[in-house]
PDB file of C-alpha atoms in Angstrom:
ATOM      1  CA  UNK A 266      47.436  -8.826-115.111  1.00 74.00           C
ATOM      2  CA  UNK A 267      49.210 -11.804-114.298  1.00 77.00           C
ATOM      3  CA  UNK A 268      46.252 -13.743-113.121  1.00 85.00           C
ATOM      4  CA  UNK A 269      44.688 -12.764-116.796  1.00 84.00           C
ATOM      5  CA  UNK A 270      47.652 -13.839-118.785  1.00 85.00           C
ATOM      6  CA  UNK A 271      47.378 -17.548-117.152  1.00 88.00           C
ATOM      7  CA  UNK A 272      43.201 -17.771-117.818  1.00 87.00           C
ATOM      8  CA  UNK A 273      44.338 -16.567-121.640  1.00 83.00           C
ATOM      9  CA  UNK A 274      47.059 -18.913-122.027  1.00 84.00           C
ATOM     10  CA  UNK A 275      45.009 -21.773-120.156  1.00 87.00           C
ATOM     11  CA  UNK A 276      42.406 -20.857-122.640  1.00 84.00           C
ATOM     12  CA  UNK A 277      44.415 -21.178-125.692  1.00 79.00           C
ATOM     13  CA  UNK A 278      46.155 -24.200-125.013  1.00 78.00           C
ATOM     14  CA  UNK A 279      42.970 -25.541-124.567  1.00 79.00           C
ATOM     15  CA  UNK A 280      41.850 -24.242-128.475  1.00 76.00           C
ATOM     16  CA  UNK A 281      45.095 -25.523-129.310  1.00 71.00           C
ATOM     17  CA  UNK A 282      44.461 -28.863-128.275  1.00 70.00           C
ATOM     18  CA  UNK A 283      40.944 -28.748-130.206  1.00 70.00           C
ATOM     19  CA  UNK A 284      42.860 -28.310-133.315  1.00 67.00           C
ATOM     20  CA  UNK A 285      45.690 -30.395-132.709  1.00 65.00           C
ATOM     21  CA  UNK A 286      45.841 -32.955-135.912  1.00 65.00           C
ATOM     22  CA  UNK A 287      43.523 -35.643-136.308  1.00 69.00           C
ATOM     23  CA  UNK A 288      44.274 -39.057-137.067  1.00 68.00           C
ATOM     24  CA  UNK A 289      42.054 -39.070-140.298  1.00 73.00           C
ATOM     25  CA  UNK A 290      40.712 -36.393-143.102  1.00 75.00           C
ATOM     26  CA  UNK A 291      43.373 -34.335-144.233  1.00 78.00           C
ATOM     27  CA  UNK A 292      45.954 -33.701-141.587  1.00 78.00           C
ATOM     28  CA  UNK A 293      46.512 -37.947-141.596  1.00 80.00           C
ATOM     29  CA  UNK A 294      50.031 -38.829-141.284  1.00 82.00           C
ATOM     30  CA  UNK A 295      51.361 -35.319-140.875  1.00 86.00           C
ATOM     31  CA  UNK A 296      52.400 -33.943-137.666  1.00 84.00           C
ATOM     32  CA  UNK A 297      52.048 -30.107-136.893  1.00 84.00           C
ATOM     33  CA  UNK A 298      55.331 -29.031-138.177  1.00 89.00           C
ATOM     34  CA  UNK A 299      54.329 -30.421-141.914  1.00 92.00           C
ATOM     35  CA  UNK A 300      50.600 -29.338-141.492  1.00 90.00           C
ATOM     36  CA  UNK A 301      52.585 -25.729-141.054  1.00 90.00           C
ATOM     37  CA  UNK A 302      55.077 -25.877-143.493  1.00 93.00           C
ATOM     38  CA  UNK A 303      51.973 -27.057-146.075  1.00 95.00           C
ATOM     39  CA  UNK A 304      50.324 -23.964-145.003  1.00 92.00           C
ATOM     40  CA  UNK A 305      53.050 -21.603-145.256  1.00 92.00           C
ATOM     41  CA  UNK A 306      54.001 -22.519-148.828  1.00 94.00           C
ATOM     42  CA  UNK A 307      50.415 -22.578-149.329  1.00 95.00           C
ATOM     43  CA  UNK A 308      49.634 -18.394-148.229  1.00 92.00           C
ATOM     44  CA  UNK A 309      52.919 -17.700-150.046  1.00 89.00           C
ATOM     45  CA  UNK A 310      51.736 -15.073-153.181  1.00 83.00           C
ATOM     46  CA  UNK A 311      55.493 -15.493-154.480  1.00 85.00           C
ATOM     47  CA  UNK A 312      58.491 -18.621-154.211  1.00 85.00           C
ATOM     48  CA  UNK A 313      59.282 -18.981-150.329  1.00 91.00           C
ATOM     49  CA  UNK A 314      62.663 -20.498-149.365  1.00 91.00           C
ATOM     50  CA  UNK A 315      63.130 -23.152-146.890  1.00 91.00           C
ATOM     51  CA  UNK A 316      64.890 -20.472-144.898  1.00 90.00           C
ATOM     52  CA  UNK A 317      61.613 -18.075-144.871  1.00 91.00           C
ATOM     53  CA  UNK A 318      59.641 -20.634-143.552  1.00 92.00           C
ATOM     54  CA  UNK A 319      62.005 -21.829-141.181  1.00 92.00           C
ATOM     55  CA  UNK A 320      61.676 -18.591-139.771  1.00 90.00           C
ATOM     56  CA  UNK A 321      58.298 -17.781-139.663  1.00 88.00           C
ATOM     57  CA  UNK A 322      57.595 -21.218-138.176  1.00 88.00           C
ATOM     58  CA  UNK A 323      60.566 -20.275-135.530  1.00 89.00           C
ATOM     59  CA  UNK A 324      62.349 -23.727-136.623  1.00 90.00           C
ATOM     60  CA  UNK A 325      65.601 -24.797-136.179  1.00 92.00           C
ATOM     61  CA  UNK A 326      67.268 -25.578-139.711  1.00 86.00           C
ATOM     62  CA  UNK A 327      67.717 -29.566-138.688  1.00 90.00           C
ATOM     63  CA  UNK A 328      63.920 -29.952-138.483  1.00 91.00           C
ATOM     64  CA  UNK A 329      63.086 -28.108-141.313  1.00 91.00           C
ATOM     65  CA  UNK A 330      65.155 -30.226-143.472  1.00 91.00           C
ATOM     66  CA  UNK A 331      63.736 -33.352-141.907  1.00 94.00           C
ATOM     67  CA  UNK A 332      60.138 -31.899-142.290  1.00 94.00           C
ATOM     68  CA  UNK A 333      60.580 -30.984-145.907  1.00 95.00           C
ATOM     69  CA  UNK A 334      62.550 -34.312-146.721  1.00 95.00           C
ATOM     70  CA  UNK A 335      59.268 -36.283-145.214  1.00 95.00           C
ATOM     71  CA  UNK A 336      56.901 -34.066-147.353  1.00 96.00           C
ATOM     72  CA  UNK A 337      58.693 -34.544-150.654  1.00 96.00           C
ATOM     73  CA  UNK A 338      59.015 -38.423-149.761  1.00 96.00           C
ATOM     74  CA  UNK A 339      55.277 -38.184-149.313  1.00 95.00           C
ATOM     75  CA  UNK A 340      54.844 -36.151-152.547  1.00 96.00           C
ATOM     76  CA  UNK A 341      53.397 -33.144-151.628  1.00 96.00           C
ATOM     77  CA  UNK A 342      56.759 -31.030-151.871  1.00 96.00           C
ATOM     78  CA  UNK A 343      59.328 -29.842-153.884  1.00 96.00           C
ATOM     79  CA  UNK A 344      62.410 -27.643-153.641  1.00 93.00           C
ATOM     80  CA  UNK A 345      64.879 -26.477-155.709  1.00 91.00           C
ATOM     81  CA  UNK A 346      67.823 -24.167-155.969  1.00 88.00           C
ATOM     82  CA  UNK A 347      66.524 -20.489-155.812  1.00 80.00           C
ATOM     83  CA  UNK A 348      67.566 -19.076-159.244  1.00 83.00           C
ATOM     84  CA  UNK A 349      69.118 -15.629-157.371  1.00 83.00           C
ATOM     85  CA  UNK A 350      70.773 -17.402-154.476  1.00 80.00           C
ATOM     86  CA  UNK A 351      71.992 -20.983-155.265  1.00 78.00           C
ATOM     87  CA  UNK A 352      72.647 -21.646-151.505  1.00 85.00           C
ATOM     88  CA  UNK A 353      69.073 -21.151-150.977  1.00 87.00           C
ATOM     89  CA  UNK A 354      66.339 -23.647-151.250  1.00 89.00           C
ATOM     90  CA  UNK A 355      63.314 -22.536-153.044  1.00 93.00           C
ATOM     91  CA  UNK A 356      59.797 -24.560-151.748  1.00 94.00           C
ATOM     92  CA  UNK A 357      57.009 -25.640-153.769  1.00 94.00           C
ATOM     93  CA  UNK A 358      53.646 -27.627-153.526  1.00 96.00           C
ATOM     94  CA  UNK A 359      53.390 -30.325-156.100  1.00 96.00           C
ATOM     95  CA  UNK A 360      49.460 -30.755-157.040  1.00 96.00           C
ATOM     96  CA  UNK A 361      49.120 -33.107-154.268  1.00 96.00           C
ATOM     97  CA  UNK A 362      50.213 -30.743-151.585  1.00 96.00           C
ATOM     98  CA  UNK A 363      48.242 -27.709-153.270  1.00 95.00           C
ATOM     99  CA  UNK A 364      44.737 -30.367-152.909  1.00 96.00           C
ATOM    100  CA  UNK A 365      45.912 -31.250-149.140  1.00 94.00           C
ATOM    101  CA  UNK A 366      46.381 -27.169-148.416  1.00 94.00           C
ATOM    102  CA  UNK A 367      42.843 -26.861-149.209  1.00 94.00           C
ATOM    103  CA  UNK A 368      41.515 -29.490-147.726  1.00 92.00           C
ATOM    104  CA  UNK A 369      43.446 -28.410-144.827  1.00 89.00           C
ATOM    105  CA  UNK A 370      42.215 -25.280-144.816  1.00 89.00           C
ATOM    106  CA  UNK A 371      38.426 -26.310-144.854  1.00 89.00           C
ATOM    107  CA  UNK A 372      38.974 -28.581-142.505  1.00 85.00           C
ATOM    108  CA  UNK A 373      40.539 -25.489-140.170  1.00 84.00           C
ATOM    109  CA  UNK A 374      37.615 -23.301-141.007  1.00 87.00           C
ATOM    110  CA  UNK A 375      35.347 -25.717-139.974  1.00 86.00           C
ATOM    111  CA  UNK A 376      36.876 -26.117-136.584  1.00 82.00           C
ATOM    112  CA  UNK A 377      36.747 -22.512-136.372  1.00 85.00           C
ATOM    113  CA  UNK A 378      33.216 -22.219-137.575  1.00 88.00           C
ATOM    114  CA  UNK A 379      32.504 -25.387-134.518  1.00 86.00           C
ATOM    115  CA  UNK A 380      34.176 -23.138-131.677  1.00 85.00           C
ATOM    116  CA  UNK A 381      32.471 -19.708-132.932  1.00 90.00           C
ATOM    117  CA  UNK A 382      29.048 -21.176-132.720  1.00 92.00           C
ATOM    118  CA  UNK A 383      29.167 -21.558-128.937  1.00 90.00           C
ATOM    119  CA  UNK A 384      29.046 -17.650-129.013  1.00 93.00           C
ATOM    120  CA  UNK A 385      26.482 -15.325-129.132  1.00 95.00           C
ATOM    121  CA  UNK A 386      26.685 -13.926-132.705  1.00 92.00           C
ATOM    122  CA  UNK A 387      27.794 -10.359-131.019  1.00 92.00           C
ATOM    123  CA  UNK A 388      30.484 -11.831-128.960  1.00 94.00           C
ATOM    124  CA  UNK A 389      32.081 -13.898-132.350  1.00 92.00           C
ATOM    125  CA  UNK A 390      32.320 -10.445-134.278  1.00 93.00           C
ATOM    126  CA  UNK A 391      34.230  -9.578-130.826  1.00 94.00           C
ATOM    127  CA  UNK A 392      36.000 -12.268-130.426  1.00 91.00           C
ATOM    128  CA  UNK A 393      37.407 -12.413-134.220  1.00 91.00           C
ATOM    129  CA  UNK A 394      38.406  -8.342-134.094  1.00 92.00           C
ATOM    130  CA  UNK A 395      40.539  -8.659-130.815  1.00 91.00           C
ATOM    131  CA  UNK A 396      41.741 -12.275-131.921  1.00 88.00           C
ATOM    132  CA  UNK A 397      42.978 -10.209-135.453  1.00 90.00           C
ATOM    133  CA  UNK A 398      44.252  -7.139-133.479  1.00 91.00           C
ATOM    134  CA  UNK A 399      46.785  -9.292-131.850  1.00 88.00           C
ATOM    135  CA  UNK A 400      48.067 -11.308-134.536  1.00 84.00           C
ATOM    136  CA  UNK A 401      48.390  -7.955-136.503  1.00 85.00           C
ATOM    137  CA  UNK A 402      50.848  -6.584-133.510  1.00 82.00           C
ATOM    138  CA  UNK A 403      52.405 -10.071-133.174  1.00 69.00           C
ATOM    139  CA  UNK A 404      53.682  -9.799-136.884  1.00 64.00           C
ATOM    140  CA  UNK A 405      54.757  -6.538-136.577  1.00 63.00           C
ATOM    141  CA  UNK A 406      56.943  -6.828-133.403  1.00 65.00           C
ATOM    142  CA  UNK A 407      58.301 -10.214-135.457  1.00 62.00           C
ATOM    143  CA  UNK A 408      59.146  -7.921-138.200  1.00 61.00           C
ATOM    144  CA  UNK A 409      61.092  -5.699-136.049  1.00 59.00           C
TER     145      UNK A 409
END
């Protein structure tokens, strides 16, 4: 088992590093954290507080703050004092940062689409179930 967890986590660092940000498109001048944090807000269906995301993201609060202070410098960001808990920070995309998510996300599906091609087409369906079947048990051992 051991010798199968290092070929799966030599494997994904080595998708990771595929998708690691590029220097141009969409992910210029962001680094992974803000690429993330973009995202995040992004998925969210309702208002998401800097503390959520913190979380999700497993981030300490000093680089969370230094993240979102970059992104609203850069326009794509805005928070504001949750209107139920005034000691928490409620996140939002401005228009700019809503256009970048998207792009963003393209730009992520296309990478995917890249690395599923080198697949046979019955290996991809594979590939995708077991790849969804762990994240599913991943968020629900995060969630307790």
């Amino acid at each position: 088992m051991a010798d199968l967890a290092q070929r799966l986590a030599m494997s994904v660092s080595s998708l990771v590093d595929r998708f690691k940000l590029r220097a141009d498109g969409p992910y210029a001048g962001l680094g992974l954290v803000e690429a993330s944090m973009i995202a995040r807000v992004a998925s969210s269906e309702t208002s998401v507080t800097q503390g959520e995301i913190a979380a999700a993201l497993g981030l300490p609060k000093t680089t969370m703050t230094s993240a979102v202070k970059r992104l609203e410098a850069k326009g794509l960001m805005v928070r504001d004092r949750s209107e139920t808990d005034g000691r928490a920070r409620v996140l939002w995309l401005t228009d700019e940062g809503a256009e970048l998510a998207c792009q963003l996300r393209e730009a992520q599906v296309r990478a995917s689409a890249a690395m599923l091609a080198t697949l046979a087409p019955g290996d991809r369906e594979t590939l995708v179930r077991l790849l969804e079947r762990v994240a599913t048990s991943s968020e629900a051992e995060d969630r307790g």
